[in-house]
Short mmCIF file of C-alpha atoms in Angstrom, two decimals:
data_model
loop_
_atom_site.label_atom_id
_atom_site.label_comp_id
_atom_site.label_asym_id
_atom_site.label_seq_id
_atom_site.Cartn_x
_atom_site.Cartn_y
_atom_site.Cartn_z
CA MET A 1414 -6.01 -21.33 -10.02
CA GLU A 1415 -6.00 -17.32 -10.74
CA SER A 1416 -2.75 -15.63 -10.93
CA VAL A 1417 -2.35 -11.81 -12.24
CA PHE A 1418 1.15 -10.67 -12.41
CA GLY A 1419 3.01 -7.60 -13.27
CA LEU A 1420 5.96 -5.73 -13.69
CA VAL A 1421 7.46 -2.18 -14.76
CA GLY A 1422 10.13 -1.77 -17.30
CA ALA A 1423 12.59 0.31 -18.79
CA ASP A 1424 9.91 2.38 -20.42
CA PHE A 1425 6.82 0.35 -20.17
CA ALA A 1426 4.88 -1.91 -17.77
CA LEU A 1427 3.11 -4.98 -18.48
CA VAL A 1428 0.12 -7.04 -16.99
CA VAL A 1429 -0.10 -10.55 -17.12
CA ALA A 1430 -3.14 -12.62 -16.12
CA ASP A 1431 -3.53 -16.25 -16.77
CA SER A 1432 -7.19 -16.61 -18.93
CA SER A 1433 -8.85 -19.59 -17.29
CA ALA A 1434 -12.67 -19.24 -15.60
CA VAL A 1435 -12.71 -21.21 -13.06
CA HIS A 1436 -15.84 -22.50 -11.21
CA SER A 1437 -15.64 -25.08 -8.28
CA ILE A 1438 -13.52 -28.28 -9.67
CA LEU A 1439 -14.48 -26.99 -13.64
CA VAL A 1440 -13.00 -25.20 -16.06
CA HIS A 1441 -15.61 -23.37 -18.31
CA LYS A 1442 -13.71 -21.51 -20.60
CA SER A 1443 -9.96 -20.90 -20.88
CA ASN A 1444 -9.29 -17.82 -23.00
CA GLU A 1445 -11.00 -15.23 -20.55
CA ASP A 1446 -9.31 -11.83 -20.47
CA LYS A 1447 -8.97 -10.57 -17.58
CA ILE A 1448 -7.01 -7.87 -18.54
CA MET A 1449 -8.93 -3.98 -19.27
CA VAL A 1450 -7.49 -1.83 -21.38
CA LEU A 1451 -8.76 1.04 -19.35
CA ASP A 1452 -8.41 3.78 -21.30
CA SER A 1453 -5.65 4.24 -24.43
CA HIS A 1454 -2.71 4.19 -21.77
CA LYS A 1455 -3.53 2.53 -18.47
CA LEU A 1456 -4.37 -1.46 -18.31
CA LEU A 1457 -6.41 -3.07 -15.87
CA GLY A 1458 -5.58 -6.33 -14.38
CA ALA A 1459 -8.02 -8.08 -12.07
CA SER A 1460 -8.63 -11.12 -10.34
CA GLY A 1461 -10.70 -12.28 -8.07
CA GLU A 1462 -14.72 -13.07 -7.97
CA SER A 1463 -15.99 -13.29 -11.31
CA GLY A 1464 -18.98 -11.43 -11.27
CA ASP A 1465 -17.15 -8.79 -9.03
CA ARG A 1466 -14.32 -7.99 -11.23
CA ALA A 1467 -16.76 -7.80 -14.45
CA GLN A 1468 -18.62 -5.39 -13.05
CA PHE A 1469 -15.93 -3.14 -10.54
CA THR A 1470 -13.31 -2.93 -13.41
CA GLU A 1471 -16.20 -1.78 -16.58
CA TYR A 1472 -17.78 0.72 -13.38
CA ILE A 1473 -13.79 2.28 -13.17
CA GLN A 1474 -13.51 2.48 -16.36
CA LYS A 1475 -16.34 4.26 -17.86
CA ASN A 1476 -15.63 6.50 -14.61
CA VAL A 1477 -12.36 7.43 -15.77
CA ALA A 1478 -14.00 8.04 -19.66
CA LEU A 1479 -16.16 10.30 -18.10
CA TYR A 1480 -13.75 12.35 -16.20
CA GLN A 1481 -11.57 12.61 -19.90
CA PHE A 1482 -15.01 13.81 -21.84
CA ARG A 1483 -16.06 16.37 -18.74
CA ASN A 1484 -12.52 17.63 -18.09
CA GLY A 1485 -11.04 17.28 -21.65
CA ILE A 1486 -7.81 16.11 -19.64
CA PRO A 1487 -7.27 12.17 -19.06
CA LEU A 1488 -6.38 11.19 -15.38
CA THR A 1489 -3.35 10.15 -15.01
CA THR A 1490 -2.26 6.29 -14.01
CA ALA A 1491 -1.95 8.15 -9.95
CA ALA A 1492 -4.82 9.42 -9.71
CA ALA A 1493 -7.17 6.61 -11.44
CA ALA A 1494 -5.05 4.17 -9.02
CA ASN A 1495 -6.23 6.25 -6.19
CA PHE A 1496 -10.03 7.22 -7.76
CA THR A 1497 -10.09 3.03 -7.76
CA ARG A 1498 -8.59 2.83 -4.00
CA GLY A 1499 -11.51 5.58 -2.95
CA GLU A 1500 -14.13 3.33 -4.55
CA LEU A 1501 -12.79 -0.33 -3.73
CA ALA A 1502 -12.53 1.63 0.31
CA THR A 1503 -16.21 2.37 0.57
CA ALA A 1504 -17.64 -0.45 -0.58
CA LEU A 1505 -15.36 -2.18 1.65
CA ARG A 1506 -17.46 -1.50 5.17
CA LYS A 1507 -20.82 -1.53 2.58
CA ASN A 1508 -20.65 -3.89 0.07
CA PRO A 1509 -17.25 -5.23 -0.66
CA TYR A 1510 -16.41 -6.22 -4.17
CA SER A 1511 -13.90 -9.16 -3.66
CA VAL A 1512 -11.85 -7.76 -6.73
CA ASN A 1513 -7.76 -7.28 -6.38
CA ILE A 1514 -6.04 -5.29 -9.38
CA LEU A 1515 -2.83 -4.54 -10.72
CA MET A 1516 -2.84 -0.80 -12.43
CA ALA A 1517 -0.23 -0.24 -15.38
CA GLY A 1518 0.07 2.90 -17.01
CA TYR A 1519 1.94 5.64 -18.80
CA ASP A 1520 2.15 8.87 -18.42
CA LYS A 1521 3.79 11.59 -20.46
CA GLY A 1522 7.05 12.80 -17.87
CA THR A 1523 6.18 10.78 -15.25
CA GLY A 1524 6.55 7.47 -17.04
CA PRO A 1525 5.10 4.10 -16.81
CA SER A 1526 4.04 2.79 -12.97
CA LEU A 1527 2.55 0.32 -12.08
CA TYR A 1528 -0.01 0.25 -8.61
CA TYR A 1529 -1.11 -2.70 -6.14
CA ILE A 1530 -4.23 -2.22 -5.12
CA ASP A 1531 -5.93 -6.14 -3.21
CA TYR A 1532 -9.74 -6.45 -1.90
CA ILE A 1533 -9.51 -4.18 0.98
CA ALA A 1534 -8.09 -1.43 -0.81
CA SER A 1535 -4.14 -1.04 0.44
CA LEU A 1536 -2.88 0.48 -2.21
CA HIS A 1537 0.39 1.26 -3.12
CA LYS A 1538 3.20 1.81 -6.22
CA VAL A 1539 5.48 -0.71 -6.60
CA GLU A 1540 8.03 -2.15 -8.84
CA LYS A 1541 7.17 -5.98 -9.60
CA GLY A 1542 3.26 -7.13 -8.10
CA ALA A 1543 1.66 -10.27 -7.70
CA PHE A 1544 -2.22 -11.28 -7.19
CA GLY A 1545 -2.95 -15.42 -6.67
CA TYR A 1546 -1.60 -19.04 -6.08
CA GLY A 1547 0.58 -17.35 -9.03
CA SER A 1548 2.06 -14.96 -7.03
CA TYR A 1549 4.47 -17.60 -4.71
CA PHE A 1550 6.49 -17.99 -8.09
CA SER A 1551 6.24 -14.86 -10.05
CA LEU A 1552 7.23 -12.63 -6.90
CA ALA A 1553 9.82 -14.97 -6.47
CA MET A 1554 10.93 -15.19 -10.31
CA MET A 1555 10.95 -11.72 -10.34
CA ASP A 1556 12.95 -11.21 -6.80
CA ARG A 1557 15.34 -13.03 -8.40
CA HIS A 1558 15.48 -11.88 -12.27
CA TYR A 1559 13.97 -8.20 -12.74
CA ARG A 1560 16.07 -5.48 -13.19
CA LYS A 1561 14.79 -1.36 -13.21
CA ASP A 1562 16.32 -0.90 -16.83
CA MET A 1563 14.58 -4.10 -18.70
CA THR A 1564 13.68 -4.07 -22.32
CA VAL A 1565 9.96 -5.13 -23.65
CA GLU A 1566 12.31 -8.28 -25.04
CA GLU A 1567 13.94 -9.18 -21.14
CA ALA A 1568 11.08 -8.88 -19.63
CA VAL A 1569 9.07 -10.75 -21.37
CA GLU A 1570 11.97 -13.51 -21.18
CA LEU A 1571 11.36 -13.34 -17.72
CA VAL A 1572 7.55 -13.68 -17.95
CA ASP A 1573 8.13 -16.85 -19.35
CA LYS A 1574 9.84 -17.96 -16.82
CA CYS A 1575 7.28 -17.04 -14.56
CA ILE A 1576 4.93 -19.07 -16.50
CA ILE A 1577 7.06 -21.71 -16.88
CA GLU A 1578 6.83 -21.82 -12.67
CA ILE A 1579 3.58 -22.17 -12.55
CA ARG A 1580 2.55 -23.95 -15.44
CA SER A 1581 5.56 -26.65 -13.43
CA ARG A 1582 4.69 -26.51 -9.91
CA LEU A 1583 1.64 -25.08 -9.52
CA VAL A 1584 -1.41 -28.08 -9.08
CA VAL A 1585 -4.40 -26.27 -10.57
CA ALA A 1586 -1.93 -24.07 -13.11
CA PRO A 1587 -3.97 -22.88 -15.77
CA PRO A 1588 -3.09 -23.30 -18.61
CA ASN A 1589 -3.37 -19.62 -20.77
CA PHE A 1590 -1.94 -16.49 -20.39
CA VAL A 1591 -2.18 -13.28 -21.54
CA ILE A 1592 0.62 -10.28 -22.07
CA LYS A 1593 -0.44 -6.66 -22.13
CA ILE A 1594 2.25 -4.19 -22.35
CA VAL A 1595 1.57 0.41 -22.15
CA ASP A 1596 4.12 2.36 -23.16
CA LYS A 1597 4.52 5.45 -24.74
CA ASP A 1598 2.40 4.34 -27.47
CA GLY A 1599 -0.23 2.85 -25.59
CA ALA A 1600 -1.50 0.09 -24.27
CA ARG A 1601 -1.81 -3.17 -25.97
CA GLU A 1602 -2.43 -7.10 -26.39
CA TYR A 1603 1.60 -8.18 -26.74
CA ALA A 1604 0.90 -12.01 -26.83
CA TRP A 1605 -0.91 -15.24 -25.87
CA ARG A 1606 1.13 -18.09 -24.38
CA GLU A 1607 -1.26 -20.78 -24.99
CA SER A 1608 -0.92 -24.90 -23.97
CA ILE A 1609 -3.90 -25.41 -24.91
CA LYS A 1610 -7.11 -24.49 -27.72
CA ASP A 1611 -10.69 -24.07 -26.83
CA THR A 1612 -12.50 -27.03 -28.78
CA SER A 1613 -14.42 -25.40 -31.91
CA VAL A 1614 -17.89 -26.60 -31.47
CA PRO A 1615 -19.04 -28.71 -34.26
CA THR A 1616 -22.03 -27.45 -35.65
CA ALA A 1617 -25.17 -29.05 -36.41
CA MET B 468 -5.33 -14.46 13.85
CA SER B 469 -5.87 -10.05 14.29
CA ILE B 470 -6.97 -7.78 11.62
CA PHE B 471 -4.83 -5.60 13.65
CA GLU B 472 -1.80 -8.02 12.37
CA TYR B 473 -3.03 -8.53 8.56
CA ASN B 474 -0.17 -6.58 7.34
CA GLY B 475 2.69 -5.92 10.23
CA SER B 476 3.61 -3.45 11.39
CA ALA B 477 6.19 -1.19 14.12
CA LEU B 478 5.75 2.37 15.35
CA VAL B 479 7.50 4.43 17.73
CA ALA B 480 7.74 8.11 18.83
CA MET B 481 10.10 9.41 21.80
CA VAL B 482 10.73 12.37 23.62
CA GLY B 483 14.00 13.83 23.77
CA LYS B 484 14.70 17.48 25.15
CA ASN B 485 12.74 20.06 23.43
CA CYS B 486 11.95 17.84 20.07
CA PHE B 487 10.97 14.22 19.58
CA ALA B 488 11.16 11.09 17.89
CA ILE B 489 8.86 9.19 15.73
CA ALA B 490 10.03 5.86 13.41
CA SER B 491 8.15 3.28 11.72
CA ASP B 492 9.30 -0.47 9.70
CA ARG B 493 9.02 -0.11 5.72
CA ARG B 494 7.03 -3.49 5.15
CA LEU B 495 3.97 -3.83 3.57
CA GLY B 496 2.52 -7.80 4.02
CA VAL B 497 -0.23 -9.77 3.54
CA GLN B 498 -0.06 -12.19 6.13
CA LEU B 499 3.44 -13.55 5.36
CA GLN B 500 3.45 -12.55 2.12
CA THR B 501 6.04 -9.59 1.46
CA VAL B 502 4.12 -7.51 -0.72
CA ALA B 503 6.64 -3.79 -0.55
CA THR B 504 9.24 -2.44 1.43
CA ASP B 505 8.74 0.43 0.58
CA PHE B 506 5.63 1.25 3.13
CA GLN B 507 4.39 4.79 4.70
CA ARG B 508 2.68 4.56 7.82
CA ILE B 509 3.90 8.13 9.06
CA PHE B 510 2.58 11.38 7.78
CA LYS B 511 2.99 14.33 7.95
CA ILE B 512 0.01 16.91 9.45
CA HIS B 513 2.59 20.17 9.83
CA ASP B 514 6.44 20.76 10.85
CA LYS B 515 5.72 19.73 13.76
CA LEU B 516 3.33 17.27 13.75
CA PHE B 517 3.24 14.25 12.56
CA VAL B 518 0.98 10.94 12.69
CA GLY B 519 2.14 7.23 12.40
CA LEU B 520 -1.17 4.48 11.75
CA SER B 521 0.05 1.07 12.81
CA GLY B 522 -2.33 -2.18 11.40
CA LEU B 523 -4.48 -2.68 8.67
CA ALA B 524 -2.85 -0.64 5.99
CA THR B 525 -6.35 0.05 4.02
CA ASP B 526 -7.68 1.91 7.13
CA ALA B 527 -4.29 3.34 7.26
CA GLN B 528 -5.11 5.31 3.96
CA THR B 529 -8.49 6.59 4.51
CA LEU B 530 -7.87 7.37 7.94
CA TYR B 531 -4.72 9.59 6.65
CA GLN B 532 -6.67 11.27 3.65
CA ARG B 533 -9.72 12.08 6.28
CA LEU B 534 -7.20 13.69 8.80
CA VAL B 535 -5.10 15.40 6.35
CA PHE B 536 -9.02 16.76 4.92
CA ARG B 537 -10.16 17.46 8.55
CA HIS B 538 -6.46 19.58 8.74
CA LYS B 539 -6.94 21.53 5.89
CA LEU B 540 -10.43 23.01 6.99
CA TYR B 541 -8.70 23.91 10.18
CA GLN B 542 -6.55 25.85 8.78
CA LEU B 543 -8.90 27.47 6.74
CA ARG B 544 -11.18 28.34 9.55
CA GLU B 545 -8.36 29.02 11.96
CA GLU B 546 -5.32 30.17 9.78
CA ARG B 547 -3.25 28.42 12.00
CA ASP B 548 -1.56 25.22 12.43
CA MET B 549 -3.43 22.48 15.28
CA LYS B 550 -1.97 22.18 18.11
CA PRO B 551 -0.99 18.09 19.64
CA GLU B 552 -3.21 18.00 21.83
CA THR B 553 -6.09 19.35 19.62
CA PHE B 554 -5.56 16.82 16.77
CA ALA B 555 -5.24 13.77 19.04
CA SER B 556 -8.05 15.30 20.32
CA LEU B 557 -9.42 14.63 16.56
CA VAL B 558 -7.93 11.50 15.61
CA SER B 559 -10.12 10.52 18.99
CA ALA B 560 -13.15 11.91 17.47
CA ILE B 561 -12.78 10.24 14.06
CA LEU B 562 -11.89 7.06 15.35
CA TYR B 563 -14.87 6.90 18.42
CA GLU B 564 -16.91 7.85 15.45
CA LYS B 565 -16.70 4.01 14.14
CA ARG B 566 -17.35 2.79 17.80
CA PHE B 567 -18.87 0.10 16.16
CA GLY B 568 -17.19 -1.05 12.89
CA PRO B 569 -13.55 0.66 13.68
CA TYR B 570 -10.73 1.59 11.83
CA PHE B 571 -8.31 -0.92 12.06
CA CYS B 572 -5.11 1.52 13.31
CA GLN B 573 -3.45 2.54 16.35
CA PRO B 574 -2.30 5.54 15.93
CA VAL B 575 0.61 7.39 17.09
CA ILE B 576 0.95 10.90 16.97
CA ALA B 577 3.41 13.01 18.27
CA GLY B 578 4.38 17.14 17.59
CA LEU B 579 6.11 19.77 19.50
CA GLY B 580 3.60 22.32 20.92
CA ASP B 581 3.40 25.67 22.78
CA GLU B 582 6.64 27.20 23.45
CA ASP B 583 8.01 23.91 21.41
CA LYS B 584 7.30 21.12 24.59
CA PRO B 585 7.02 17.70 23.28
CA PHE B 586 4.04 15.57 23.03
CA ILE B 587 3.20 11.95 21.96
CA CYS B 588 0.62 10.14 22.61
CA THR B 589 -1.44 6.99 21.12
CA MET B 590 -4.58 5.59 21.51
CA ASP B 591 -7.05 2.25 20.59
CA SER B 592 -8.73 1.69 17.71
CA ILE B 593 -11.52 3.26 19.25
CA GLY B 594 -9.93 6.52 20.61
CA ALA B 595 -8.99 5.87 24.27
CA LYS B 596 -5.83 8.77 24.67
CA GLU B 597 -3.05 7.66 25.88
CA LEU B 598 -0.53 10.20 26.86
CA ALA B 599 3.14 9.16 27.94
CA LYS B 600 6.57 11.02 28.81
CA ASP B 601 8.62 9.03 27.54
CA PHE B 602 7.71 7.01 24.08
CA VAL B 603 4.78 4.92 23.11
CA VAL B 604 4.45 2.00 21.05
CA ALA B 605 2.51 0.32 18.26
CA GLY B 606 2.02 -2.75 16.14
CA THR B 607 2.66 -5.99 15.87
CA ALA B 608 6.09 -5.42 17.10
CA SER B 609 4.93 -3.61 20.29
CA GLU B 610 5.87 -6.00 22.91
CA SER B 611 9.36 -5.92 22.00
CA LEU B 612 9.47 -2.02 21.20
CA TYR B 613 8.27 -2.03 24.83
CA GLY B 614 11.17 -3.77 25.98
CA ALA B 615 13.83 -2.03 24.20
CA CYS B 616 12.58 1.26 24.65
CA GLU B 617 12.49 0.54 27.95
CA SER B 618 16.45 -0.44 28.75
CA MET B 619 17.27 2.14 25.30
CA PHE B 620 15.30 5.41 26.72
CA LYS B 621 16.98 8.40 28.62
CA PRO B 622 14.79 11.17 29.53
CA ASP B 623 16.16 14.46 27.83
CA MET B 624 18.27 13.03 24.82
CA GLU B 625 19.58 15.79 22.53
CA PRO B 626 18.18 15.32 18.54
CA GLU B 627 21.63 13.24 17.26
CA GLU B 628 21.05 10.64 20.49
CA LEU B 629 17.43 10.20 20.18
CA PHE B 630 17.60 9.13 16.06
CA GLU B 631 20.55 7.19 17.51
CA THR B 632 18.19 5.37 20.59
CA ILE B 633 14.58 5.13 18.28
CA SER B 634 16.48 3.82 15.39
CA GLN B 635 18.69 0.80 17.75
CA ALA B 636 14.98 0.37 19.23
CA LEU B 637 12.87 -0.13 16.00
CA LEU B 638 15.30 -2.32 14.85
CA SER B 639 16.21 -4.19 17.31
CA SER B 640 12.56 -5.05 17.74
CA VAL B 641 11.36 -5.52 14.38
CA ASP B 642 14.22 -8.46 14.50
CA ARG B 643 11.90 -10.39 17.11
CA ASP B 644 8.42 -10.21 14.64
CA CYS B 645 7.35 -11.84 11.60
CA LEU B 646 4.88 -9.78 10.55
CA SER B 647 7.24 -5.87 10.59
CA GLY B 648 11.08 -5.26 9.05
CA TRP B 649 12.23 -4.68 5.83
CA GLY B 650 14.18 -1.49 6.99
CA GLY B 651 12.87 1.79 8.78
CA HIS B 652 11.83 5.19 8.37
CA VAL B 653 12.78 7.64 11.19
CA TYR B 654 12.01 11.86 11.56
CA VAL B 655 13.17 13.23 14.32
CA VAL B 656 12.00 16.93 14.97
CA THR B 657 13.82 20.08 16.51
CA PRO B 658 11.78 23.49 16.29
CA THR B 659 14.46 24.55 13.82
CA GLU B 660 14.10 21.59 11.47
CA VAL B 661 13.22 17.89 10.57
CA THR B 662 15.16 15.24 9.36
CA GLU B 663 13.78 12.21 7.41
CA ARG B 664 16.14 9.33 7.45
CA ILE B 665 15.85 5.51 5.79
CA LEU B 666 17.33 2.87 8.07
CA LYS B 667 18.62 -0.34 5.75
CA GLY B 668 17.35 -3.23 7.94
CA ARG B 669 17.60 -7.01 7.91
CA MET B 670 16.14 -8.60 4.59
CA ASP B 671 14.50 -11.60 6.50
#
C-alpha cells in the first residue's frame, strides 16, 4: 500500500514515493509517478485517493505558477505550503480532498525544507516525514539513522534502507519507488528503485 | 475515539501574583503515531495576551489565523491592544458562529488586563466561557492536569515559583497520557517581561 516519505539533508531535501496504482486487490500500474515537480525548486509528494491527488496537486501547481506570473517572484516553500494548507482547510468543511502531502523545497537564504500536510490540513515543518503504511517502517528507520548533516549519498543510502524494510516487512509492499531531490540547482528526479518492470503489451 | 483526541494535547494556565503562566506539551500525533515533537499550540496575541488551542491541530491552526486577523483589525480600528476579557468574548463569538459544525478546539486564554490583573479562562468548542481564579486546563491530559494542579497550586506565587509549579504539573500529567508529552513549552508573563522556556520531558 501507499508509501510516501521524505527528509531534509545538509543542503537538499528529498522525497520518495511508491509508484503503484492500486484499486482494491488489483495493481493497475507500477510506474505511476506520485511526486510532482511543483516548480523549479519545489517537490510535491502526494498520497491518497488517486483522483483527488491528481486534481489537487495540479490545482496547487497551476496556482503557484499563476502567482509567479502575476508578481514576478516565486512563492517560497513556506508560502506554498501555507497556501496548500489553506486550500485543503477550506475544502475540509465543504468537499474534502483525501490527499496527504509532503512538500520539499529549496529557497535562497533559508535553504532546504520539508513540510508535512495531512488531508485534514495540519501543517508542520519537519526534518523527516512519512505517510501511509510504509510510514511505520520508514519513520522508524529515519529515527535511527537520520542526521541533519547528511550528504545526498548518505541520504539515498538511508532511503534504500527504508525501501528494503518496507519491501521485506510490509505484506502489501509496493514493488517500485521513485526518489526525487531538490537542492540549489533545482528539483529533479534522482532515481528509481524498481523490482519489477511493467511488461510491454505485444502489438497486434 | 473523539476527534478532540486525534492529535493529542495538554494545555494549562495558572495565575500568580501580578503574573500568569501558560504551558503546553509539544507532541503532534496522528492517533498513536507521533509525527513531530516541536508543535506549537500556544500563540502570542500581544505582549500581555496568549491563547492556547487544544484539540484538533488543523482547527487550532485555522482558528489561530482567524484570531490574529480579527485582532489586527481591532488594533487598526481602535489603535490599542485588546483586553483579555474582550478577546475571550471574541473567541467565544467566533466559536459559536460555528455552533452546528464546530472547530474541534478547546481554547485557553491567559492575559494581563487593566492594572496588570491576571485573567485566565477556558472554553468548550462552541464558546461557553469558563472563568477561573486559579488555573485552567484543557486537552487529552486534562484529567491528570486537574489532579496535578489541584495539589500543586498555591495562590499568589512569584514568577519563578509559578514556572516551577506549572512545569512540574505539566510534566507529571503528560506521563499519564499516551497522546501528549514529548517535552513542554512554558510562557511566564509578568507586566515587564515574557519568558519562554522549552522543557525536556520523557521521550516515550
